[in-house]
């Protein structure tokens, strides 16, 4: 059966051998490429018509009259990018094909609105899917602006959650919601802690604790909430009610609340809120996020959204590739397309197109780079065998000058990546840290942010929990004791840090006791903590003596130090965008951590986590039937279509080389011993199929000096061993002799106590 499948694969590849791949110069060499449908055999949609050159010239002249630097930068865009960035329409959506330069379009659109239409940056909300994307966008804007922007100009630039939080804190009326304007934000760790407390307090029976947050989200969306072998409902609905009440009582929101409450508050508002709303990755918005975007757009003078329906891969969150059509019709938007791909070689792009098939939206992709090497589909016997091969391949690429961080292994599940990580590290190939889904994956950084946020005005209980944390705090609740009500201490309006300082000063403990010494240590810590917001650029790490708090003798100390320093760097950046220390902290908690761009290691990512990234060398591992697509996806046509888009996303991450593998013995139970059906559509003109990887040349190692031969055991002399019998010396010297015993193989022996006997002749 497998032999027939391989034959079918090759016949399919030969049948597609005549497929043409278009290529052309990038935007820097030729700002106005003339695209043609690159692979008509694939049945993709027709390419969009080129924008009118005279209209584009008029737009550039308009920009030159206001800001010559903007006009110069606009001239570097291709016609489709330029038409979208300078669109006269007040409401527009852009279908940006993969690698088409949508970030450049976003940056120029923001500058166009700011300089030509006079929209103040602080009255403009720009949402991105990740904080990293927001930081890149701000960097581009800062480079193009004629002078540094004022403080707080980018306060509404960030993730949709971050923008929602900022609006709720200052622009929207929170009174009807039950929350106060100084609310905090629950990260995942804090949310789980609250849920566990509620389950114990109310004696609830809620199954699958690790999935409580996911099940609560499913309940909110009206989706099935039973897991595993559950045949009846548990107390999840009661937990949801208790959870909602407790969040209001403690004046904290989780991420879902930020979106939902912001949407409700915007819907109730009557006055315009924003001068402009710019949305990146529109296709990734869940229904509640789409509702918030629509509500904000209705109360904004300008609306501009960019995304790619072909990269809609978060259906489990409720996102859909149809959001473009739905929102365009709802808001009466003009539509634009960016067809040119500036990332991948034509061979890689054509491979990704073929995997996507006829389901592609937004027009045909047009390759603009020169031809490169063909993509490769490799068969490996086991995942372990592939991992050993990858260690050699990545080592050779690195020796040739490629940084490890420009190499990536992508897989459908985290479990598949564990084997690769283990073998790469065993062979000395560095691997980047796993991507973090939030601060909860970086416990030391999460603790620090809770500590800093809890020190300000608000409920002292939040700071207390951080201070008595078993890992990084002072370890026991006894040190703080039971405080009197804040009113009795005349600190109702004071910060939580001042509240606890006053309490400890009034209750120092017995003179000379261990408790007094420990409370004195906490008092010093609280004094330093309280002074931080008043300082211009405080060294938080040194001032709070975090090297001691981060458990210097613990095995995770290096990781904790790295995570905390990275969080502090992000905090310093956030402070430049927000007018106050507390607002910067809240934004940082809502946005989550950014990846460490300085680390040099092979990136090991799931296909979902790889979205938005690109690498010179990409391996998509484990493309077996039953894994890509997952076997469960066949029961749902929408899920199956999303699996196909997910593979397209993975393949289109590559710039220079692309490998796709499948395993004869897949590690996952649902995986079949055959390649994914979608590999059959890959044309031989751009993709090479191989049963075995080409053997890599041996690594170039520095020549080691040969130790002098031991005269007592010259090479070639006959010897005998009591167990192994007759043998011949292959090498001797440096305290060791190596003997070949024929069928029994080679054996080394120490010359200090050698069990060999020399034979005559």
Coordinates of N, CA and C in Angstrom, one line a residue, residues 342-483:
X342 N 7.3 39.1 -0.9 CA 8.7 39.5 -0.9 C 9.6 38.6 0.1
X343 N 9.0 37.6 0.6 CA 9.7 36.8 1.6 C 10.4 35.6 1.0
X344 N 9.6 34.7 0.4 CA 10.1 33.4 0.0 C 10.6 33.3 -1.4
X345 N 11.4 32.3 -1.7 CA 11.8 32.0 -3.1 C 10.6 31.5 -3.8
X346 N 10.6 31.6 -5.2 CA 9.4 31.2 -5.9 C 9.1 29.7 -5.7
X347 N 10.1 28.9 -5.4 CA 9.8 27.5 -5.2 C 9.1 27.2 -3.9
X348 N 9.5 27.9 -2.9 CA 8.9 27.8 -1.6 C 7.4 28.3 -1.7
X349 N 7.3 29.5 -2.3 CA 5.9 30.1 -2.4 C 5.0 29.1 -3.2
X350 N 5.5 28.6 -4.3 CA 4.6 27.7 -5.1 C 4.3 26.4 -4.3
X351 N 5.2 25.9 -3.5 CA 4.9 24.8 -2.6 C 3.8 25.1 -1.7
X352 N 3.9 26.2 -1.0 CA 2.9 26.6 -0.1 C 1.5 26.8 -0.8
X353 N 1.5 27.4 -1.9 CA 0.3 27.6 -2.7 C -0.3 26.3 -3.0
X354 N 0.5 25.3 -3.5 CA -0.1 24.0 -3.8 C -0.7 23.3 -2.6
X355 N -0.1 23.4 -1.5 CA -0.6 22.8 -0.3 C -1.9 23.5 0.1
X356 N -2.1 24.8 -0.1 CA -3.3 25.5 0.2 C -4.4 25.1 -0.8
X357 N -4.1 24.8 -2.0 CA -5.0 24.4 -3.0 C -6.0 25.5 -3.5
X358 N -7.2 25.1 -3.8 CA -8.1 26.1 -4.4 C -8.9 26.9 -3.3
X359 N -8.5 26.6 -2.1 CA -9.3 27.3 -1.0 C -8.7 28.7 -0.7
X360 N -7.7 29.1 -1.5 CA -7.1 30.4 -1.2 C -8.0 31.6 -1.5
X361 N -7.9 32.6 -0.6 CA -8.7 33.8 -0.8 C -7.8 35.0 -1.0
X362 N -8.3 36.1 -1.7 CA -7.6 37.3 -1.8 C -6.8 37.5 -3.0
X363 N -6.9 36.6 -4.0 CA -6.1 36.7 -5.2 C -4.9 35.8 -5.2
X364 N -4.2 35.7 -6.4 CA -3.0 34.8 -6.5 C -1.8 35.5 -5.9
X365 N -0.9 34.7 -5.3 CA 0.3 35.2 -4.8 C 1.3 35.4 -5.9
X366 N 2.1 36.4 -5.9 CA 3.1 36.7 -6.9 C 4.5 36.7 -6.3
X367 N 5.4 35.8 -6.7 CA 6.7 35.7 -6.2 C 7.5 36.9 -6.8
X368 N 8.4 37.5 -6.0 CA 9.2 38.6 -6.5 C 10.7 38.4 -6.4
X369 N 11.0 37.3 -5.7 CA 12.4 37.0 -5.6 C 13.0 36.1 -6.7
X370 N 14.3 36.0 -6.8 CA 14.9 35.2 -7.8 C 14.8 33.7 -7.4
X371 N 14.9 32.8 -8.3 CA 14.7 31.4 -8.1 C 15.7 30.9 -7.1
X372 N 15.3 29.9 -6.3 CA 16.2 29.3 -5.3 C 16.2 27.8 -5.5
X373 N 16.5 27.1 -4.4 CA 16.5 25.6 -4.5 C 15.1 25.1 -4.2
X374 N 14.8 23.9 -4.7 CA 13.5 23.3 -4.6 C 13.2 22.9 -3.1
X375 N 12.0 22.9 -2.7 CA 11.6 22.4 -1.4 C 11.8 20.9 -1.5
X376 N 12.0 20.3 -0.3 CA 12.3 18.8 -0.2 C 11.2 18.2 0.7
X377 N 10.7 17.0 0.2 CA 9.8 16.2 1.0 C 10.7 14.9 1.4
X378 N 10.9 14.7 2.7 CA 11.8 13.7 3.1 C 11.0 12.6 3.9
X379 N 11.4 11.4 3.7 CA 10.9 10.3 4.5 C 11.9 9.9 5.6
X380 N 11.5 9.8 6.8 CA 12.4 9.4 7.9 C 11.7 8.2 8.5
X381 N 12.6 7.3 9.0 CA 12.1 6.1 9.7 C 11.4 6.4 11.0
X382 N 12.0 7.1 11.8 CA 11.4 7.5 13.1 C 11.7 9.0 13.4
X383 N 10.9 9.6 14.3 CA 11.3 11.0 14.7 C 12.7 11.1 15.3
X384 N 13.1 10.1 16.0 CA 14.5 10.1 16.5 C 15.5 10.2 15.4
X385 N 15.3 9.4 14.4 CA 16.2 9.4 13.3 C 16.3 10.8 12.6
X386 N 15.1 11.4 12.5 CA 15.1 12.7 11.9 C 15.8 13.7 12.8
X387 N 15.6 13.6 14.1 CA 16.2 14.6 15.0 C 17.8 14.5 14.9
X388 N 18.3 13.3 14.7 CA 19.8 13.1 14.6 C 20.2 13.8 13.3
X389 N 19.4 13.6 12.2 CA 19.8 14.2 10.9 C 19.7 15.7 11.0
X390 N 18.7 16.2 11.7 CA 18.6 17.7 11.8 C 19.7 18.3 12.6
X391 N 20.2 17.6 13.6 CA 21.4 18.1 14.4 C 22.6 18.3 13.5
X392 N 22.8 17.3 12.6 CA 23.9 17.5 11.6 C 23.6 18.6 10.6
X393 N 22.4 18.7 10.1 CA 22.1 19.7 9.1 C 22.2 21.1 9.7
X394 N 21.7 21.3 10.9 CA 21.8 22.6 11.5 C 23.2 23.0 11.8
X395 N 24.0 22.0 12.3 CA 25.4 22.3 12.6 C 26.1 22.8 11.3
X396 N 25.8 22.1 10.2 CA 26.5 22.5 8.9 C 26.0 23.9 8.4
X397 N 24.7 24.2 8.6 CA 24.2 25.5 8.2 C 24.9 26.6 9.1
X398 N 25.1 26.3 10.3 CA 25.7 27.2 11.2 C 27.2 27.4 10.9
X399 N 27.9 26.3 10.5 CA 29.3 26.5 10.1 C 29.4 27.3 8.8
X400 N 28.3 27.3 8.0 CA 28.3 28.0 6.7 C 28.0 29.5 7.0
X401 N 27.7 29.9 8.2 CA 27.4 31.3 8.6 C 26.0 31.6 8.9
X402 N 25.1 30.6 8.9 CA 23.7 30.9 9.3 C 23.5 30.9 10.8
X403 N 22.9 32.0 11.4 CA 22.7 31.9 12.8 C 21.6 30.9 13.2
X404 N 21.8 30.3 14.3 CA 20.8 29.2 14.7 C 19.4 29.8 14.8
X405 N 19.3 31.1 15.2 CA 17.9 31.6 15.3 C 17.2 31.8 14.0
X406 N 17.9 31.6 12.9 CA 17.3 31.7 11.6 C 16.9 30.3 11.1
X407 N 16.9 29.3 12.0 CA 16.5 27.9 11.6 C 15.4 27.6 12.5
X408 N 14.4 26.9 12.0 CA 13.2 26.5 12.8 C 12.7 25.2 12.4
X409 N 12.2 24.4 13.4 CA 11.5 23.2 13.2 C 10.1 23.4 13.7
X410 N 9.1 23.2 12.8 CA 7.7 23.4 13.0 C 7.0 22.1 13.0
X411 N 6.1 21.9 13.9 CA 5.3 20.7 14.0 C 3.9 21.0 14.5
X412 N 3.0 20.0 14.3 CA 1.6 20.2 14.6 C 1.4 20.3 16.1
X413 N 2.1 19.5 16.9 CA 1.9 19.5 18.4 C 3.3 19.7 19.1
X414 N 3.2 20.1 20.4 CA 4.3 20.3 21.2 C 5.0 18.9 21.5
X415 N 4.2 17.9 21.5 CA 4.8 16.5 21.8 C 5.8 16.2 20.7
X416 N 5.5 16.5 19.5 CA 6.5 16.2 18.4 C 7.8 16.9 18.6
X417 N 7.7 18.1 19.1 CA 8.9 18.9 19.2 C 9.8 18.5 20.4
X418 N 9.3 17.8 21.4 CA 10.1 17.4 22.5 C 11.2 16.4 22.1
X419 N 11.0 15.5 21.2 CA 12.0 14.6 20.7 C 13.1 15.4 20.0
X420 N 12.7 16.3 19.1 CA 13.7 17.1 18.4 C 14.6 17.9 19.4
X421 N 14.0 18.5 20.4 CA 14.7 19.3 21.3 C 15.7 18.5 22.1
X422 N 15.3 17.3 22.5 CA 16.2 16.4 23.3 C 17.4 16.1 22.5
X423 N 17.2 15.6 21.2 CA 18.4 15.2 20.4 C 19.3 16.4 20.0
X424 N 18.7 17.5 19.7 CA 19.5 18.6 19.3 C 20.4 19.1 20.4
X425 N 19.8 19.1 21.6 CA 20.6 19.5 22.8 C 21.7 18.5 23.1
X426 N 21.4 17.2 22.9 CA 22.4 16.2 23.2 C 23.6 16.3 22.2
X427 N 23.3 16.8 21.0 CA 24.4 17.0 20.0 C 25.0 18.4 20.0
X428 N 24.7 19.2 21.0 CA 25.3 20.5 21.2 C 24.7 21.6 20.3
X429 N 23.6 21.3 19.7 CA 22.9 22.4 18.9 C 22.0 23.2 19.8
X430 N 22.2 24.5 20.0 CA 21.4 25.2 21.0 C 19.9 25.4 20.5
X431 N 19.0 25.3 21.4 CA 17.6 25.5 21.0 C 17.1 26.7 21.8
X432 N 16.2 27.5 21.1 CA 15.6 28.7 21.8 C 14.6 28.1 22.8
X433 N 14.4 29.0 23.9 CA 13.4 28.6 24.9 C 12.0 28.5 24.2
X434 N 11.2 27.6 24.8 CA 9.8 27.4 24.2 C 9.1 28.8 24.3
X435 N 8.3 29.1 23.3 CA 7.6 30.4 23.4 C 6.6 30.4 24.6
X436 N 6.4 31.6 25.1 CA 5.6 31.7 26.3 C 4.2 32.2 25.9
X437 N 3.2 31.5 26.4 CA 1.8 32.0 26.1 C 1.4 33.1 27.0
X438 N 2.2 33.4 28.1 CA 1.8 34.5 29.0 C 2.8 34.6 30.1
X439 N 2.6 35.5 31.0 CA 3.5 35.6 32.2 C 3.4 34.4 33.1
X440 N 2.3 33.6 33.0 CA 2.2 32.5 33.9 C 3.3 31.4 33.5
X441 N 3.9 31.5 32.3 CA 4.9 30.6 31.9 C 6.3 31.1 32.4
X442 N 6.3 32.3 33.0 CA 7.6 32.8 33.6 C 7.3 33.3 35.0
X443 N 7.3 32.3 35.9 CA 6.8 32.6 37.3 C 7.4 33.7 38.0
X444 N 8.8 33.9 37.9 CA 9.4 35.0 38.6 C 9.0 36.3 38.0
X445 N 8.9 36.4 36.7 CA 8.4 37.7 36.1 C 7.0 38.0 36.5
X446 N 6.2 36.9 36.5 CA 4.8 37.1 36.9 C 4.6 37.6 38.3
X447 N 5.5 37.0 39.2 CA 5.5 37.5 40.6 C 5.9 38.9 40.7
X448 N 6.9 39.3 40.0 CA 7.4 40.7 40.1 C 6.3 41.7 39.6
X449 N 5.7 41.4 38.5 CA 4.6 42.3 38.0 C 3.5 42.4 39.0
X450 N 3.1 41.2 39.6 CA 2.0 41.3 40.7 C 2.5 42.1 41.8
X451 N 3.7 42.0 42.2 CA 4.3 42.8 43.3 C 4.2 44.3 43.0
X452 N 4.7 44.7 41.8 CA 4.8 46.1 41.5 C 3.4 46.7 41.3
X453 N 2.5 45.9 40.7 CA 1.1 46.4 40.5 C 0.4 46.5 41.8
X454 N 0.6 45.5 42.7 CA -0.1 45.5 44.0 C 0.4 46.6 44.9
X455 N 1.6 47.2 44.7 CA 2.1 48.2 45.6 C 1.4 49.5 45.5
X456 N 0.7 49.7 44.4 CA 0.1 51.0 44.3 C -1.3 51.1 45.0
X457 N -2.0 52.2 44.7 CA -3.4 52.3 45.3 C -4.2 51.1 45.0
X458 N -5.0 50.7 45.9 CA -5.9 49.6 45.7 C -6.0 48.7 46.9
X459 N -6.5 47.5 46.7 CA -6.7 46.5 47.7 C -5.4 46.0 48.3
X460 N -5.1 46.2 49.6 CA -3.8 45.7 50.1 C -3.6 44.2 50.0
X461 N -4.7 43.4 49.9 CA -4.6 42.0 49.8 C -3.8 41.5 48.6
X462 N -3.9 42.2 47.5 CA -3.1 41.9 46.3 C -1.6 41.9 46.6
X463 N -1.2 43.0 47.3 CA 0.3 43.1 47.6 C 0.6 42.0 48.7
X464 N -0.3 41.7 49.6 CA 0.0 40.7 50.6 C 0.3 39.4 50.0
X465 N -0.5 39.0 49.0 CA -0.3 37.7 48.3 C 1.1 37.6 47.7
X466 N 1.6 38.7 47.1 CA 2.9 38.7 46.5 C 4.0 38.6 47.5
X467 N 3.8 39.3 48.6 CA 4.8 39.4 49.7 C 5.0 38.0 50.4
X468 N 3.9 37.2 50.5 CA 4.0 36.0 51.2 C 4.2 34.8 50.2
X469 N 4.5 35.1 49.0 CA 4.7 34.0 48.0 C 5.8 33.1 48.4
X470 N 5.6 31.8 48.3 CA 6.5 30.8 48.8 C 7.8 30.7 48.1
X471 N 7.7 31.1 46.8 CA 8.9 30.9 45.9 C 9.8 32.2 46.0
X472 N 9.2 33.4 45.8 CA 10.0 34.6 45.7 C 9.7 35.6 46.7
X473 N 8.6 35.5 47.5 CA 8.3 36.4 48.6 C 9.0 36.0 49.9
X474 N 8.4 36.4 51.0 CA 9.0 36.1 52.3 C 8.5 34.9 52.9
X475 N 7.6 34.2 52.2 CA 7.3 32.8 52.5 C 6.2 32.4 53.5
X476 N 5.8 33.3 54.4 CA 4.8 32.9 55.3 C 3.9 34.1 55.7
X477 N 2.6 33.8 55.9 CA 1.6 34.9 56.3 C 1.9 35.4 57.7
X478 N 2.5 34.6 58.5 CA 2.7 35.0 59.9 C 3.5 36.3 60.0
X479 N 4.4 36.5 59.0 CA 5.3 37.7 59.1 C 4.5 39.0 59.0
X480 N 3.4 39.0 58.2 CA 2.5 40.1 58.1 C 1.4 40.2 59.1
X481 N 1.0 39.1 59.6 CA -0.1 39.1 60.6 C -1.4 39.5 60.1
X482 N -2.3 39.8 61.0 CA -3.7 40.3 60.6 C -3.8 41.8 60.8
X483 N -3.9 42.6 59.7 CA -3.9 44.0 59.8 C -5.3 44.5 60.3

